Tab-separated table of C-alpha atoms and ligand atoms in Angstrom:
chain	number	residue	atom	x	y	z
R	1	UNK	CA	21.184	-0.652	-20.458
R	2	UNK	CA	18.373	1.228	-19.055
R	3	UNK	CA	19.404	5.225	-18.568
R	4	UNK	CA	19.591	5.842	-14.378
R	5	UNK	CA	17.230	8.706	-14.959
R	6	UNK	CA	15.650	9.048	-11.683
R	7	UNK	CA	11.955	10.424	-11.030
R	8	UNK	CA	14.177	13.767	-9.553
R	9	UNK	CA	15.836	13.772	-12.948
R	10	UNK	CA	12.269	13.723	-14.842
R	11	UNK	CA	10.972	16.474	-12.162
R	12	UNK	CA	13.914	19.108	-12.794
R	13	UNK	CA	13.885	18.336	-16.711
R	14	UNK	CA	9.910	18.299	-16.964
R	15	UNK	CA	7.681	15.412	-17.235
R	16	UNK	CA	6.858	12.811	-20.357
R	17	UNK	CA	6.105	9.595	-20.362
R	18	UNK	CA	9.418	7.872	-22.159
R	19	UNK	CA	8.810	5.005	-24.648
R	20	UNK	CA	10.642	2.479	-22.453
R	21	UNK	CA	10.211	-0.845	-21.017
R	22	UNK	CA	9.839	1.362	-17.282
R	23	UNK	CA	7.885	4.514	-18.771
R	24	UNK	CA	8.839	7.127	-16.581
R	25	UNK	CA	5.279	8.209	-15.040
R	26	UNK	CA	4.233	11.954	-14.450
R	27	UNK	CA	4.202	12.875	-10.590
R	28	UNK	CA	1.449	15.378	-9.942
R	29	UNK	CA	2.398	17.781	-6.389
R	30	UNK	CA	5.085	17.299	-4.741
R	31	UNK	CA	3.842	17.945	-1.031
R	32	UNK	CA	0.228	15.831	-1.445
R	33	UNK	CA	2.727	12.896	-1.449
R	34	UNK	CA	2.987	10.264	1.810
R	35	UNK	CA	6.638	9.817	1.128
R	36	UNK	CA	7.023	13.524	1.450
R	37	UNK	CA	4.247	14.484	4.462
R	38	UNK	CA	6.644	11.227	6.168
R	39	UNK	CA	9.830	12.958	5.405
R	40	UNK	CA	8.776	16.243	6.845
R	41	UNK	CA	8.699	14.194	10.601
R	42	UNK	CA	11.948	12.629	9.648
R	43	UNK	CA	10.247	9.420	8.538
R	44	UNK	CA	9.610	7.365	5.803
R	45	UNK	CA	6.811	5.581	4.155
R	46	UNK	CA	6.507	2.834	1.582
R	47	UNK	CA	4.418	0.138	0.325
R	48	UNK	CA	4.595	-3.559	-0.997
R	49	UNK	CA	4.238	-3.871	-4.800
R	50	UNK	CA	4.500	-6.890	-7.415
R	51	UNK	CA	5.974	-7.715	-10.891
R	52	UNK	CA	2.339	-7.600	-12.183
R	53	UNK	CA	1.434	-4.150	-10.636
R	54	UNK	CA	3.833	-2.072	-11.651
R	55	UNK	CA	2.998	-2.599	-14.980
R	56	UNK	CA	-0.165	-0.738	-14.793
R	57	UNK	CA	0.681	3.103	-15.716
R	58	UNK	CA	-1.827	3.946	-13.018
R	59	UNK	CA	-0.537	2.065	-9.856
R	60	UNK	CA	2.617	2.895	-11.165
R	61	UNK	CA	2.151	6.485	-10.986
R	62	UNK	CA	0.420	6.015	-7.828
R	63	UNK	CA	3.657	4.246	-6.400
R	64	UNK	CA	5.560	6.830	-8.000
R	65	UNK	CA	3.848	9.895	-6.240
R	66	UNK	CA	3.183	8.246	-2.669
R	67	UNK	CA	6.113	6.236	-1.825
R	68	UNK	CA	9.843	6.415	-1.126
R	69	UNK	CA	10.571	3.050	-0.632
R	70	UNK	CA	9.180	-0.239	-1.873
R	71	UNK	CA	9.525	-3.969	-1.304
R	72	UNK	CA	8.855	-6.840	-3.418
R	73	UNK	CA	5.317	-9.268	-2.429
R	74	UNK	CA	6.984	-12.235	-3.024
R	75	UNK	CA	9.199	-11.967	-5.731
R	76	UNK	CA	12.520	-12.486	-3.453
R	77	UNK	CA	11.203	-15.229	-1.233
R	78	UNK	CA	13.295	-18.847	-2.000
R	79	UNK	CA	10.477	-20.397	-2.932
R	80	UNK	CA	10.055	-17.781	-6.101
R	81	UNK	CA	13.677	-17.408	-7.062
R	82	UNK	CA	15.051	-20.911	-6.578
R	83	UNK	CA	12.513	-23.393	-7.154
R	84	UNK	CA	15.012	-26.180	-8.834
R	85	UNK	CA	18.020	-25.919	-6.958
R	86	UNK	CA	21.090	-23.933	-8.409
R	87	UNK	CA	18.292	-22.763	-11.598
R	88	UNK	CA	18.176	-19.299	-9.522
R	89	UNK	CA	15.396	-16.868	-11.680
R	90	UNK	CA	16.068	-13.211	-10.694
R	91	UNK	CA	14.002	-11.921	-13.443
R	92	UNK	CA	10.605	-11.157	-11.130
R	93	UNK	CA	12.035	-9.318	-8.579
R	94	UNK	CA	15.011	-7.362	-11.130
R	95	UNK	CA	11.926	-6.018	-12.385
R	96	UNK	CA	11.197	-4.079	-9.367
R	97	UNK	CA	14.661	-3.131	-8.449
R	98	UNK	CA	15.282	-1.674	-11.971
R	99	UNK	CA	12.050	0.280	-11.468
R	100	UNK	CA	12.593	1.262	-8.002
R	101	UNK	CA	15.902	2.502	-9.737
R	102	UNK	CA	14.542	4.152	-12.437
R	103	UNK	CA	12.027	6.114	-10.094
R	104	UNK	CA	14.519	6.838	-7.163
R	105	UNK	CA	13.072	4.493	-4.673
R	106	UNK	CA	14.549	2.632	-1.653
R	107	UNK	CA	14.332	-1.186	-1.940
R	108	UNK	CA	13.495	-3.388	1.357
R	109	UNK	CA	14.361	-6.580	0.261
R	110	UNK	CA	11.706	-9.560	1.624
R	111	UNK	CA	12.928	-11.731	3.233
R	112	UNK	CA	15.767	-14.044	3.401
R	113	UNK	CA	14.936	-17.012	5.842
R	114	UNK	CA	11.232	-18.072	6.029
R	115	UNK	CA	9.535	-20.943	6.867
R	116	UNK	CA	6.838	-20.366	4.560
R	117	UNK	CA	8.044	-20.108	0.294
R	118	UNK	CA	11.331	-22.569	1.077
R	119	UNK	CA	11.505	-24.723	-2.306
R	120	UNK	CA	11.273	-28.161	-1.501
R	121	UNK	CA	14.725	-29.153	-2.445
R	122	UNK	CA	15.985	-27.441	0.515
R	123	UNK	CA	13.994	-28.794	3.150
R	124	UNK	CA	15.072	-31.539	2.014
R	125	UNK	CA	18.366	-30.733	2.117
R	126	UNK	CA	18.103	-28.912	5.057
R	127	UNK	CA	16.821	-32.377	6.775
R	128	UNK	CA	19.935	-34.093	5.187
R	129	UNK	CA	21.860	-31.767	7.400
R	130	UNK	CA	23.359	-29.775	3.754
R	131	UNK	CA	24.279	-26.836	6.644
R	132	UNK	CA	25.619	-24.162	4.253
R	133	UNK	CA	22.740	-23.643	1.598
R	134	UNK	CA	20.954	-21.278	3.663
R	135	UNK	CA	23.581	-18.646	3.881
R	136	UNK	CA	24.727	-19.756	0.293
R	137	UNK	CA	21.127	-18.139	-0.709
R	138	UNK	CA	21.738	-15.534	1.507
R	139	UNK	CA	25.029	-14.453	0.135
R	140	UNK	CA	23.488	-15.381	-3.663
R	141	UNK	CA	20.291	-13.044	-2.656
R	142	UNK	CA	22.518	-10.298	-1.321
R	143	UNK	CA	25.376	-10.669	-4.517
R	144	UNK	CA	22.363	-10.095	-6.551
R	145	UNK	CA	20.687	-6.674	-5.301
R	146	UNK	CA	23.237	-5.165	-3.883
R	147	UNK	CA	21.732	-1.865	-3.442
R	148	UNK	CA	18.716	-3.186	-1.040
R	149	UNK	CA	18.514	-0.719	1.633
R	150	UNK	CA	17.139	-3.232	4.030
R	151	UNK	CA	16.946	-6.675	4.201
R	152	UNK	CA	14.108	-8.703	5.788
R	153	UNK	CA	16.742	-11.451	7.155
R	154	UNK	CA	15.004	-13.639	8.887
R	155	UNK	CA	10.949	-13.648	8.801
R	156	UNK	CA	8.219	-15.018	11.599
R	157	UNK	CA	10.623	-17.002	13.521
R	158	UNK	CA	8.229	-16.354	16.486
R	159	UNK	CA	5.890	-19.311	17.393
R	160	UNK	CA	4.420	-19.716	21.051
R	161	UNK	CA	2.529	-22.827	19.486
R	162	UNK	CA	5.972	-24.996	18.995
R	163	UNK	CA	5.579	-25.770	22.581
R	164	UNK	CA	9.720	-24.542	23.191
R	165	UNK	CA	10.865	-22.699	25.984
R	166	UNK	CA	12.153	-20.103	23.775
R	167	UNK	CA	8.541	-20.084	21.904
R	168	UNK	CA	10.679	-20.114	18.098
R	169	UNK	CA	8.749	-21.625	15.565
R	170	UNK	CA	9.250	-25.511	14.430
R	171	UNK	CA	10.916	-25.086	11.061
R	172	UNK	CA	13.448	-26.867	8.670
R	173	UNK	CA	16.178	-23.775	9.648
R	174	UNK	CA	15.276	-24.492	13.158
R	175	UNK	CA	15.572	-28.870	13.011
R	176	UNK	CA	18.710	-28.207	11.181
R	177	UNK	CA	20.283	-25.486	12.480
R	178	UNK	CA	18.859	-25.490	15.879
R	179	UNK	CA	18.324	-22.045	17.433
R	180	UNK	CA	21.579	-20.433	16.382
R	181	UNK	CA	20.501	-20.008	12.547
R	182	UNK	CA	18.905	-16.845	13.169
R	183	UNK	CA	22.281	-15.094	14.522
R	184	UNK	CA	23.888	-17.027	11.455
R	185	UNK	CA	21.818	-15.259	8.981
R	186	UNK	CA	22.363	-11.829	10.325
R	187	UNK	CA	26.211	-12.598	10.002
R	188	UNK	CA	25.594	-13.744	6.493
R	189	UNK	CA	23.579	-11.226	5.577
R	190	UNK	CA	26.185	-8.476	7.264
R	191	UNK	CA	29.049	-10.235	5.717
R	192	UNK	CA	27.609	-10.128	1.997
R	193	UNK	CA	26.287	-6.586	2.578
R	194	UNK	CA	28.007	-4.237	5.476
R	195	UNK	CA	26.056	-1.532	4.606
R	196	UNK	CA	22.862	-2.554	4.156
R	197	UNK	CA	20.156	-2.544	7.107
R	198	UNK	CA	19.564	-5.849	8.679
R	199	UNK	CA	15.617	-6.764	9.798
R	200	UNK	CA	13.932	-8.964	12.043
R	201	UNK	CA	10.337	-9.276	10.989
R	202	UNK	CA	7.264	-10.592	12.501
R	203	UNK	CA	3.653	-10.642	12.826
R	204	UNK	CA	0.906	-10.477	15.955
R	205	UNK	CA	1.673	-7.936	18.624
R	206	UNK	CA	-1.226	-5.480	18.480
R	207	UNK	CA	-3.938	-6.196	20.293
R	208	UNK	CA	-4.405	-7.201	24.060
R	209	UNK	CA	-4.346	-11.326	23.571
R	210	UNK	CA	-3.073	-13.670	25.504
R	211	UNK	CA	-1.412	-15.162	22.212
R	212	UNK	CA	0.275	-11.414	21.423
R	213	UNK	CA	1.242	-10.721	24.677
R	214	UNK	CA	3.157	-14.123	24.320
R	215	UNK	CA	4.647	-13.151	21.583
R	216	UNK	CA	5.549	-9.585	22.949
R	217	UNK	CA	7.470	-11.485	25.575
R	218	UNK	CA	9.074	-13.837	23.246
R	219	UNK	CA	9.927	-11.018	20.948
R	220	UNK	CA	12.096	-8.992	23.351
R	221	UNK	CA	13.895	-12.278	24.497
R	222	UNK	CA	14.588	-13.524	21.629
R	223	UNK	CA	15.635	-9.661	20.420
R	224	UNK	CA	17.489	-9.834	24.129
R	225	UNK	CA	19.126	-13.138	23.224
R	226	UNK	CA	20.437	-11.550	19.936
R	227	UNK	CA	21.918	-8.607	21.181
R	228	UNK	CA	23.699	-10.040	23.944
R	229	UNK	CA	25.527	-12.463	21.626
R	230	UNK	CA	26.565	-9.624	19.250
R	231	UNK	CA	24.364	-10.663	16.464
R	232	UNK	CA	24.656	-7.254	13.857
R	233	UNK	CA	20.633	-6.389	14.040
R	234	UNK	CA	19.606	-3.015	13.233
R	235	UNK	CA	16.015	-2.876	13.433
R	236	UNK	CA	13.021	-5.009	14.082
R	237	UNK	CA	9.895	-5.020	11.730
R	238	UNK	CA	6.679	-5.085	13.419
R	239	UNK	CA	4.152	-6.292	10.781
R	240	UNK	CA	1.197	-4.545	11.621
R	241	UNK	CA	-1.587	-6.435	10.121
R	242	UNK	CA	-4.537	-4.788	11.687
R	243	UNK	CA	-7.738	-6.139	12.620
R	244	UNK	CA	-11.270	-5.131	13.080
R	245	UNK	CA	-12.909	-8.086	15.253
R	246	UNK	CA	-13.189	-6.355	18.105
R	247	UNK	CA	-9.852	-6.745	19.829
R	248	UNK	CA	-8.873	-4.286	22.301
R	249	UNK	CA	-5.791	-2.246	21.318
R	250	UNK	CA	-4.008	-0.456	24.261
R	251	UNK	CA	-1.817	2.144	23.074
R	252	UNK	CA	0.010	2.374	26.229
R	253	UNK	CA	0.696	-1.319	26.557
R	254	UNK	CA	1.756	-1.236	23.048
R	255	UNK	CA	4.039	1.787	23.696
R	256	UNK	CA	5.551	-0.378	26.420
R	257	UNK	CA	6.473	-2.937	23.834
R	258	UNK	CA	7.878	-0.331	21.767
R	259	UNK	CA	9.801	1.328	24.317
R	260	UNK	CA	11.321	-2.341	25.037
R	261	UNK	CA	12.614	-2.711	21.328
R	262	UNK	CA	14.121	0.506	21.274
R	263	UNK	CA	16.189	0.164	24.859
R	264	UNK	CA	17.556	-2.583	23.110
R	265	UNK	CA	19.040	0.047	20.631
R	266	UNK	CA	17.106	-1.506	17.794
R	267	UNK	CA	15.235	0.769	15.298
R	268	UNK	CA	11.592	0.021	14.390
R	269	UNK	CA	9.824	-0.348	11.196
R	270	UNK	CA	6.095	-0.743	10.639
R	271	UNK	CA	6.595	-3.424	7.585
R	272	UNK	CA	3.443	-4.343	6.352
R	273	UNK	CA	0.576	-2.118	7.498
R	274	UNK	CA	-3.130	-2.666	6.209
R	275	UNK	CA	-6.104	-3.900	8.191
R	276	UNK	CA	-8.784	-6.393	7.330
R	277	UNK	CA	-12.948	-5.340	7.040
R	278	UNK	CA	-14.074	-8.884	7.439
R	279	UNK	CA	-16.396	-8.421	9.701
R	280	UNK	CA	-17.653	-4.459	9.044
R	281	UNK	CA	-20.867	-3.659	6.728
R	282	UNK	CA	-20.628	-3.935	3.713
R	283	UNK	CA	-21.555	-0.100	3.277
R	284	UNK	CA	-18.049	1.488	1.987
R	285	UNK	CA	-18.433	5.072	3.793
R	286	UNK	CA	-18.998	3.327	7.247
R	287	UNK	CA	-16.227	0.484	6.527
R	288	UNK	CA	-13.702	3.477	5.189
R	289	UNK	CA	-14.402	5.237	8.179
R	290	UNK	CA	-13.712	2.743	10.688
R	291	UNK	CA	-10.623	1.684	8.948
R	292	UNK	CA	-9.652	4.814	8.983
R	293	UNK	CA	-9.903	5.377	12.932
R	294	UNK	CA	-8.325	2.143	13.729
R	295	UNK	CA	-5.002	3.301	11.680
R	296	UNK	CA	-4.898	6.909	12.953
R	297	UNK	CA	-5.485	5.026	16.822
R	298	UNK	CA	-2.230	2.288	16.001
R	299	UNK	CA	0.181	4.812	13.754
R	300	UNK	CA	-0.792	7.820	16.976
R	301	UNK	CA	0.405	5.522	19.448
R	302	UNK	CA	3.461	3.702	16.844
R	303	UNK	CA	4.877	7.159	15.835
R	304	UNK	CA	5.564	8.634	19.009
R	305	UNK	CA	8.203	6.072	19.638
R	306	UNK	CA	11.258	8.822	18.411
R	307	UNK	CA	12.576	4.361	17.217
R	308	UNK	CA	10.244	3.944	14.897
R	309	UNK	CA	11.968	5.145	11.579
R	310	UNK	CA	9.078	4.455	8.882
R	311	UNK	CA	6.036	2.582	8.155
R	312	UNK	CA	5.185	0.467	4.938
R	313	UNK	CA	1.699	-0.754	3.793
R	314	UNK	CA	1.599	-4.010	2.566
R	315	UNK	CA	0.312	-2.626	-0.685
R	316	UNK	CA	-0.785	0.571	-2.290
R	317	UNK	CA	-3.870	-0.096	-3.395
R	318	UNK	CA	-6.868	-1.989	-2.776
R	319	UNK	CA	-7.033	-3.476	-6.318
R	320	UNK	CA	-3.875	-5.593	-5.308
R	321	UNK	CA	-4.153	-6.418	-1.795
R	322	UNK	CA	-3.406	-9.772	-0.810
R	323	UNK	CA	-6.693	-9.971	1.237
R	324	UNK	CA	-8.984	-10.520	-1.115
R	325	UNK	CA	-6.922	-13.546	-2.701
R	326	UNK	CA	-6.384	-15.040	0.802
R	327	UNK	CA	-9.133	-17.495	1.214
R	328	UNK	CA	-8.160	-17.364	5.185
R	329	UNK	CA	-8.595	-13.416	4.793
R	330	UNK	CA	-11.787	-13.000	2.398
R	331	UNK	CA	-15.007	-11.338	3.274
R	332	UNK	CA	-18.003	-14.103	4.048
R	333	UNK	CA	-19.552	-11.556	1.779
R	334	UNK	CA	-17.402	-11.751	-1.318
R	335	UNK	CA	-17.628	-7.842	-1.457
R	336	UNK	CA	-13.587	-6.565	-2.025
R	337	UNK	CA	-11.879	-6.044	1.155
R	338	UNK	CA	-10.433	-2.120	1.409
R	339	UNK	CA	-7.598	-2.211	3.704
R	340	UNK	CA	-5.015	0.012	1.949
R	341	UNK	CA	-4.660	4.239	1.521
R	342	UNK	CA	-5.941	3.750	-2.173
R	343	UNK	CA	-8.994	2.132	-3.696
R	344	UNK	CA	-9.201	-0.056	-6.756
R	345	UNK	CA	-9.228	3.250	-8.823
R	346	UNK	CA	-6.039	5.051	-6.824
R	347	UNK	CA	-8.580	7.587	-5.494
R	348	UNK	CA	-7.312	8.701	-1.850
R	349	UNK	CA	-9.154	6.961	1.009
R	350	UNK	CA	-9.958	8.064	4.458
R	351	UNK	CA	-7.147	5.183	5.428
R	352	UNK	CA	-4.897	7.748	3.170
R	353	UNK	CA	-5.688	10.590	4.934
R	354	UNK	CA	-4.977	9.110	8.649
R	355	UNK	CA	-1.608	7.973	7.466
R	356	UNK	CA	-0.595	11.150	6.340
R	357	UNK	CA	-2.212	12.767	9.467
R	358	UNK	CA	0.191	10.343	11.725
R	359	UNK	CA	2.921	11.445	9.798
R	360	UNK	CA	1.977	15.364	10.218
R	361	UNK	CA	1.533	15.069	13.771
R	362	UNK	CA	4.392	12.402	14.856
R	363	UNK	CA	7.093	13.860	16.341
R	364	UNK	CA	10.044	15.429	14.317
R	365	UNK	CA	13.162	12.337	14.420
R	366	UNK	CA	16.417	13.578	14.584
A	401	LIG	O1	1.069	-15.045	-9.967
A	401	LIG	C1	2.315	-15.577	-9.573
A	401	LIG	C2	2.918	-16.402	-10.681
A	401	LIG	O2	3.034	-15.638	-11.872
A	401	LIG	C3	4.266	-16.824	-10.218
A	401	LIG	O3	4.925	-17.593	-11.186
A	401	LIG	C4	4.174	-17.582	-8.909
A	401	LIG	C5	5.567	-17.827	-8.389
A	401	LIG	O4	5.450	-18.585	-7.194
A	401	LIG	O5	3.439	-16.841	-7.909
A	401	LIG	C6	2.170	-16.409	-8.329
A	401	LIG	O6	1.515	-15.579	-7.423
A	401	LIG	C7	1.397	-15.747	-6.072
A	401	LIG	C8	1.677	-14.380	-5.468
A	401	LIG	O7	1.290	-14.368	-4.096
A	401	LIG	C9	0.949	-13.278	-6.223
A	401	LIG	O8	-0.424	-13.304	-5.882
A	401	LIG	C10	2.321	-16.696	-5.339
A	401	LIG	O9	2.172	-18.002	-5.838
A	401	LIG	C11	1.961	-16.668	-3.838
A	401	LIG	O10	2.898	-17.443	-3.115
A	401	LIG	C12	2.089	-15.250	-3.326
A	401	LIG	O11	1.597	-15.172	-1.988
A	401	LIG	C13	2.259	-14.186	-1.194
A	401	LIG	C14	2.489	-14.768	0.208
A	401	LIG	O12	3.075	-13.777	1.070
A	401	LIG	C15	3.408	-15.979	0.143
A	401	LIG	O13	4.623	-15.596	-0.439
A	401	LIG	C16	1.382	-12.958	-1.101
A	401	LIG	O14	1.297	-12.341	-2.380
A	401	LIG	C17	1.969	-11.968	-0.083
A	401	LIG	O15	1.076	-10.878	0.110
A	401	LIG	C18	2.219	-12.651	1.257
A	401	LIG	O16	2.861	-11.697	2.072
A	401	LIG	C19	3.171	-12.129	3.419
A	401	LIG	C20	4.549	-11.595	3.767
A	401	LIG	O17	5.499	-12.108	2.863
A	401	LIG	C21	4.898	-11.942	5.208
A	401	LIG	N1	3.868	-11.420	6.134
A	401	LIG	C22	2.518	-11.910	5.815
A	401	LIG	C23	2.144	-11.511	4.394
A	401	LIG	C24	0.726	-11.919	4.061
A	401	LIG	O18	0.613	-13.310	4.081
C-alpha cells in the first residue's frame, strides 16, 4: 500500500526522490508556482495529464510545482475503462489518482456521459432500450474514485447542428433517453457522490460566431432548463479551446455570457484552456507572443467574473498536447504546435507568464 505522503509532507520533512513506483519529485519555490499565484486570488489552476506523462520525472515535477488540481486525458472516458462490457479496467486512470494522491492534488474526474469514447456495446445497448447502464457506469465510475473533487457529468451535449429546438446534440443517451438523461446523470452522479462537485462541460463560446452565439443561447437554456427542474448542478465548464484564425473575441459580450451562468447560481470553471498556432509563423518568438496576448485578452475578461472559481489547461506542456496528434488540429507546416504554459523542455513560456499575470491581477474571490 503506497504511504499517503503528500508533496506538503515531502516539503516540511525535506526533499528526495523516494525509490517508489510514484517517486516523490523535488518542488523548487513555492510562490513561482501557478497553483499558488491562483490561490493568492482565491482561485485555482490545473492541467490535463495522462498515464504516459506522468511517468516522465520531468513533467512530473513540472505537474508537481505548477498545479493543484489535475484531470485525467482520457483515461476515465467509457470508451477506455469499459471496452467489453462488465471487463471494467481501472488501472489507467488509478494511476493518476494514486499520484494525484501521493502529490496532494485535486482530481476532476472526465467525464461521465459523452457521445464521443462510448464502447460499442453500449450503443448498442443503449439502442436496445438497456435504460439503466448509463447510470450503472456512473455509479461504477463514482464507487471507484471516490475522492474526485469534481466530476465532468455530462460532456458536449450542446449541438445547434441536430436541427432540435432545444439545439442538444443527436446521440445514443439522447435516442434512448430522450432529453431527460442529462438531469438523470446529475442525480446519479449526486446520489453515488453527495459531496463531490457536479460539471456541465462544453466547448465553442468564445468568439463572436454565429455558431457560438448559438450555442451561448442554447447553453443558458439548457443550464435554465436544468435549474428549474432541480437538477443538483454546481458549476458549468467552459472549455476554452482558443483560436488564432482571426475571430473576433469581445470581452464584454463574453462577460455577458458569463454573467448569465452565474445568475443562474452556477459556478464556472475554465476546463480545458490552450489555444491552437495553426495559422501563425512558424517563427517561435512571434507565435509565443501572440499566444500569449490572446490568453492574457480571454483569462482578463474570464477572471473578473467573482463565478469563475479556476481555470485548467488542457495539458502542461507542449510535448503532450493533444494538438499535434489531432490530424483535424495539426499545423499545414508539420512544425509542433505550442499552445500550453510549458514547452517540450518544461521551460516557462510567455503563455506561462499571462496565466499567472491573470491570476495576479483577477480579483480576490471570497
Ligand atoms: O495510447 C493510448 C493507448 O495506450 C490506450 O490503450 C488507448 C485506450 O483507448 O488510447 C491510446 O491513446 C489515445 C489517447 O488520446 C492518448 O493519445 C486514445 O486512443 C485517444 O482516444 C485519446 O484521445 C483523446 C480524446 O479526447 C478522445 O478521448 C485525447 O487524448 C484528448 O486530448 C481529447 O480531449 C478532449 C476532451 O476529452 C473533451 N474536449 C475536447 C478535448 C480535445 O479533443
Amino acid at each position: 500500500m503506497q504511504p499517503h505522503i503528500t508533496r506538503r509532507t515531502l516539503l516540511g520533512g525535506g526533499l528526495a526522490l523516494l525509490g517508489s513506483p510514484l517517486r516523490a519529485v523535488a518542488v523548487e519555490n513555492e510562490n513561482a508556482r501557478l497553483a499558488r499565484i491562483a490561490r493568492t486570488s482565491g482561485l485555482f489552476y490545473g492541467a490535463a495529464v495522462n498515464s504516459a506523462s506522468i511517468t516522465a520525472d520531468d513533467f512530473a515535477k513540472a505537474v508537481v510545482r505548477d498545479a493543484d488540481f489535475i484531470v485525467p486525458e482520457w483515461e476515465m472516458k467509457w470508451g477506455t475503462i469499459e471496452k467489453v462490457r462488465g471487463n471494467r479496467q481501472y488501472g489507467a486512470a488509478r494511476k493518476i489518482v494514486d499520484f494525484a494522491n501521493f502529490h496532494g492534488l485535486s482530481v476532476r474526474g472526465h467525464t461521465l456521459v459523452w457521445h464521443r469514447n462510448i464502447p460499442a456495446w453500449a450503443v448498442e445497448a443503449l439502442n436496445n432500450k438497456e435504460y439503466g447502464i448509463m447510470q450503472e457506469h456512473i455509479r461504477g465510475m463514482v464507487a471507484n474514485f471516490g475522492a474526485v473533487h469534481d466530476w465532468d457529468v455530462v460532456n458536449e451535449a450542446i449541438d445547434p447542428t441536430s436541427g432540435r429546438s432545444d439545439n442538444l446534440r443527436l446521440s445514443p443517451f439522447l435516442s434512448a433517453l430522450g432529453p431527460g438523461y442529462i438531469g438523470e446523470a446529475f442525480r446519479t452522479a449526486r446520489a453515488a457522490s453527495p459531496g463531490a462537485r457536479l460539471v456541465y462541460n462544453d466547448f465553442g463560446f468564445e468568439y463572436e460566431i454565429e455558431t457560438h452565439r448559438t450555442r451561448r443561447r442554447a447553453l443558458i437554456r439548457l443550464l435554465e432548463r436544468l435549474k428549474v427542474t432541480s437538477v443538483p448542478i454546481d458549476a458549468v465548464g467552459l472549455q476554452a479551446h482558443l483560436v488564432t484564425r482571426g475571430l473576433k473575441f469581445d470581452p464584454a459580450a463574453y462577460s455577458a455570457f458569463l454573467k448569465d451562468i452565474a445568475d443562474l447560481g452556477l459556478k464556472i470553471i475554465i476546463t480545458e484552456l490552450d489555444i491552437q498556432d495553426t495559422d501563425l509563423p512558424a517563427d517561435t518568438g512571434e507565435r509565443d507572443r501572440i499566444l500569449a496576448g490572446e490568453i492574457a485578452r480571454y483569462l482578463d475578461a474570464v477572471l473578473a467574473e467573482p463565478a469563475v472559481a479556476g481555470v485548467l489547461t488542457w495539458g502542461l506542456s507542449d510535448r503532450y498536447t493533444w494538438l499535434n496528434s489531432d490530424p483535424k488540429a495539426k499545423r499545414p507546416d508539420g512544425l509542433p504546435s505550442r499552445p500550453l504554459p510549458l514547452d517540450d523542455k518544461m521551460e516557462r513560456k510567455p503563455i506561462w507568464s499571462a496565466i499567472a499575470d491573470a491570476f495576479r491581477n483577477a480579483p480576490e474571490r471570497s
